[in-house]
Coordinates of C-alpha atoms in Angstrom, one line a residue:
M1 CA 64.0 99.4 89.4
V2 CA 67.4 101.0 89.1
V3 CA 68.9 102.7 92.2
A4 CA 72.1 104.7 91.7
F5 CA 74.1 106.0 94.6
D6 CA 76.6 108.8 95.2
L7 CA 79.8 107.7 96.9
D8 CA 81.4 110.3 99.3
D9 CA 79.2 111.1 102.3
T10 CA 76.5 108.9 101.0
L11 CA 77.7 105.3 101.1
Y12 CA 80.4 106.1 103.6
H13 CA 81.6 109.2 105.6
E14 CA 84.3 111.0 103.6
M15 CA 86.0 112.1 106.8
E16 CA 87.0 108.4 107.2
Y17 CA 89.0 108.8 104.0
V18 CA 90.5 112.1 105.2
R19 CA 91.5 110.4 108.5
S20 CA 93.0 107.5 106.5
A21 CA 95.0 110.1 104.5
Y22 CA 96.2 111.7 107.7
R23 CA 97.6 108.4 108.9
A24 CA 99.3 107.8 105.5
I25 CA 100.9 111.2 105.7
A26 CA 102.1 110.6 109.3
R27 CA 103.6 107.3 108.2
K28 CA 105.5 109.0 105.4
Y29 CA 106.5 112.3 107.1
G30 CA 106.5 111.6 110.8
A31 CA 104.2 110.2 113.4
H32 CA 104.3 113.5 115.3
L33 CA 102.2 115.1 112.6
L34 CA 99.1 112.9 113.3
P35 CA 98.0 114.7 116.5
L36 CA 98.4 118.1 114.8
M37 CA 96.2 117.0 111.8
T38 CA 93.5 115.3 113.9
K39 CA 93.1 118.4 116.0
A40 CA 92.5 120.7 113.0
S41 CA 89.0 121.6 112.1
T42 CA 89.3 121.2 108.4
P43 CA 91.6 119.2 106.0
A44 CA 93.1 122.5 104.8
D45 CA 94.0 123.5 108.4
A46 CA 95.4 120.0 109.0
F47 CA 97.7 120.2 106.0
A48 CA 98.8 123.7 107.0
S49 CA 99.7 122.4 110.5
T50 CA 102.3 120.0 109.2
G51 CA 104.7 122.4 107.6
V52 CA 105.1 120.0 104.7
D53 CA 104.7 121.2 101.1
I54 CA 101.1 121.0 100.1
K55 CA 101.9 119.3 96.8
L56 CA 103.5 116.5 98.6
L57 CA 100.6 116.1 101.0
L58 CA 98.0 116.2 98.2
D59 CA 99.9 113.4 96.4
V60 CA 99.6 111.2 99.5
Y61 CA 96.0 112.2 100.0
R62 CA 94.9 111.4 96.4
N63 CA 97.1 108.4 95.8
H64 CA 97.2 106.4 99.1
Y65 CA 95.2 103.2 99.4
P66 CA 92.5 104.1 101.9
D67 CA 91.9 102.3 105.2
I68 CA 88.1 102.6 105.1
Q69 CA 85.1 100.3 105.5
L70 CA 81.6 100.2 104.2
P71 CA 79.3 101.1 107.1
M72 CA 76.6 98.6 108.1
P73 CA 73.6 100.6 106.8
S74 CA 75.3 100.8 103.4
L75 CA 76.3 97.1 103.4
Y76 CA 72.9 95.9 104.5
T77 CA 70.9 98.1 102.1
L78 CA 73.1 97.4 99.0
S79 CA 73.1 93.7 99.7
L80 CA 69.4 93.4 100.3
L81 CA 68.5 95.5 97.2
R82 CA 70.9 93.6 95.0
N83 CA 69.7 90.2 96.2
R84 CA 66.1 91.1 95.5
G85 CA 66.9 92.1 91.9
V86 CA 67.2 95.9 92.1
I87 CA 69.9 97.1 89.6
L88 CA 72.6 99.1 91.5
A89 CA 74.7 101.8 90.0
L90 CA 77.2 104.4 91.3
I91 CA 77.8 108.0 90.0
T92 CA 80.6 110.0 91.6
D93 CA 82.6 113.0 90.8
G94 CA 86.3 112.9 91.3
R95 CA 89.7 111.6 90.0
E96 CA 89.6 108.1 88.5
G97 CA 92.5 106.7 90.6
T98 CA 91.3 108.2 93.9
Q99 CA 87.7 107.2 93.5
S100 CA 88.6 103.7 92.2
R101 CA 90.7 103.0 95.2
K102 CA 87.9 104.0 97.5
I103 CA 85.5 101.8 95.6
T104 CA 87.8 98.8 95.9
A105 CA 88.6 99.4 99.6
L106 CA 84.9 99.6 100.4
G107 CA 84.2 96.4 98.4
L108 CA 81.7 98.2 96.1
D109 CA 83.3 96.7 93.0
K110 CA 82.0 93.3 94.2
M111 CA 78.4 94.7 94.7
I112 CA 78.0 96.9 91.6
D113 CA 78.6 95.9 88.1
E114 CA 81.7 97.6 86.6
D115 CA 79.8 99.0 83.6
L116 CA 77.4 100.8 86.0
I117 CA 80.1 102.6 88.0
Y118 CA 80.6 106.1 86.7
I119 CA 83.6 108.2 87.9
S120 CA 83.5 111.7 86.4
E121 CA 87.2 111.8 85.3
K122 CA 87.0 108.4 83.7
F123 CA 83.5 108.9 82.2
G124 CA 84.5 112.4 80.9
E125 CA 81.5 114.2 82.4
K126 CA 80.6 115.5 85.8
K127 CA 77.3 114.8 87.5
L128 CA 75.8 118.1 86.5
T129 CA 75.8 117.2 82.8
G130 CA 73.4 114.3 83.5
G131 CA 75.4 112.1 81.1
A132 CA 75.8 109.2 83.4
M133 CA 72.1 109.1 84.2
R134 CA 71.2 109.1 80.6
E135 CA 73.6 106.3 79.9
I136 CA 72.2 104.2 82.7
M137 CA 68.7 104.8 81.3
N138 CA 69.9 103.5 77.9
K139 CA 71.7 100.5 79.4
C140 CA 68.9 99.6 81.8
P141 CA 65.5 100.4 80.4
D142 CA 63.1 100.5 83.4
D143 CA 60.1 102.4 84.7
I144 CA 61.7 103.6 87.9
Y145 CA 65.1 105.3 88.4
V146 CA 66.3 106.5 91.8
Y147 CA 69.4 108.5 92.7
V148 CA 70.6 108.7 96.3
G149 CA 73.0 111.5 97.2
D150 CA 73.8 114.1 99.8
N151 CA 74.7 117.4 97.9
P152 CA 71.8 119.5 96.7
E153 CA 74.1 121.7 94.7
K154 CA 74.9 119.0 92.2
D155 CA 73.2 115.6 93.0
F156 CA 69.6 116.1 92.1
V157 CA 68.9 118.7 89.5
R158 CA 69.6 116.5 86.5
G159 CA 67.7 113.5 87.9
N160 CA 64.7 115.8 88.6
E161 CA 64.8 116.9 84.9
L162 CA 65.1 113.3 83.7
G163 CA 62.2 112.0 85.8
W164 CA 64.3 110.1 88.4
I165 CA 63.2 109.9 92.0
T166 CA 65.9 111.9 93.8
V167 CA 66.6 111.0 97.4
C168 CA 68.9 113.0 99.8
L169 CA 70.6 111.4 102.7
K170 CA 70.5 114.0 105.6
A171 CA 74.0 115.1 106.5
S172 CA 75.5 114.0 109.8
E173 CA 78.0 116.1 111.9
D174 CA 80.8 114.1 110.2
N175 CA 80.0 115.4 106.7
I176 CA 82.7 117.5 105.1
F177 CA 80.4 119.9 103.2
P178 CA 77.2 121.3 104.7
Q179 CA 73.9 120.7 103.0
N180 CA 72.2 123.8 101.7
F181 CA 68.5 123.5 100.9
V182 CA 67.7 127.2 101.2
E183 CA 70.0 129.2 99.0
I184 CA 69.4 127.1 95.9
S185 CA 66.6 127.0 93.3
S186 CA 63.8 124.5 94.0
E187 CA 64.8 122.4 91.0
Y188 CA 68.0 121.4 92.8
N189 CA 66.2 120.0 95.8
P190 CA 65.5 116.3 96.2
R191 CA 62.0 114.8 96.1
L192 CA 62.7 112.9 99.3
I193 CA 64.9 113.2 102.3
I194 CA 66.0 110.2 104.4
H195 CA 68.0 110.1 107.7
N196 CA 69.7 106.8 107.1
L197 CA 70.1 104.3 104.3
Y198 CA 68.0 101.7 106.0
E199 CA 65.0 103.8 105.0
M200 CA 65.8 103.0 101.3
V201 CA 64.6 99.4 101.9
D202 CA 61.1 100.6 103.1
F203 CA 61.1 103.1 100.3
V204 CA 61.8 100.5 97.6
N205 CA 59.1 98.2 99.2
L206 CA 56.6 101.1 99.0
V207 CA 57.4 101.9 95.4
N208 CA 57.3 98.3 94.3
G209 CA 54.2 97.6 96.3
R210 CA 55.7 94.5 97.9
R211 CA 58.1 93.3 100.6
I212 CA 61.6 92.5 99.4

């Protein structure tokens, strides 16, 4: 079995990265900015509240080394699956530098083989092309492929076409982008919805027909 994961708002809450960026901005441009940013309802409003040039803020946002940690459900699930022989992969859209620093800060580079980590800018294709999934299938011939993500607008449609089991992690109140299951075509919807990553352990047990 091969199980590939999305990164942002799947393996960790992306708002933790945003808050890390706020702290980095405050360290560079003044501690008085932190309360202003944390009170804002969106990152865009937070940046606007500072009065600092948006280009300077985006530079810090994208290039700072994030102070983030892998949540226990993710750490437990990834560790258990890996230790029991499940092949792990990561498919994420975004800039190579930004996503790579997140992956390192979360310790995912120690849990997932480098050649099975796909960042869209580095790979040269975004998720919606399905290129990363096809390459994983070529590298890791198997009967069962699973993709776990959070965004119905781009995470599941190609997996559905390619015969993957697509799994959506239900959004929490901390998610940056809302989940929209209604205003999209049925082929974009996942085959399964879970409420926390711990459920992936039982799911894999069920699919494999054994306890792991």
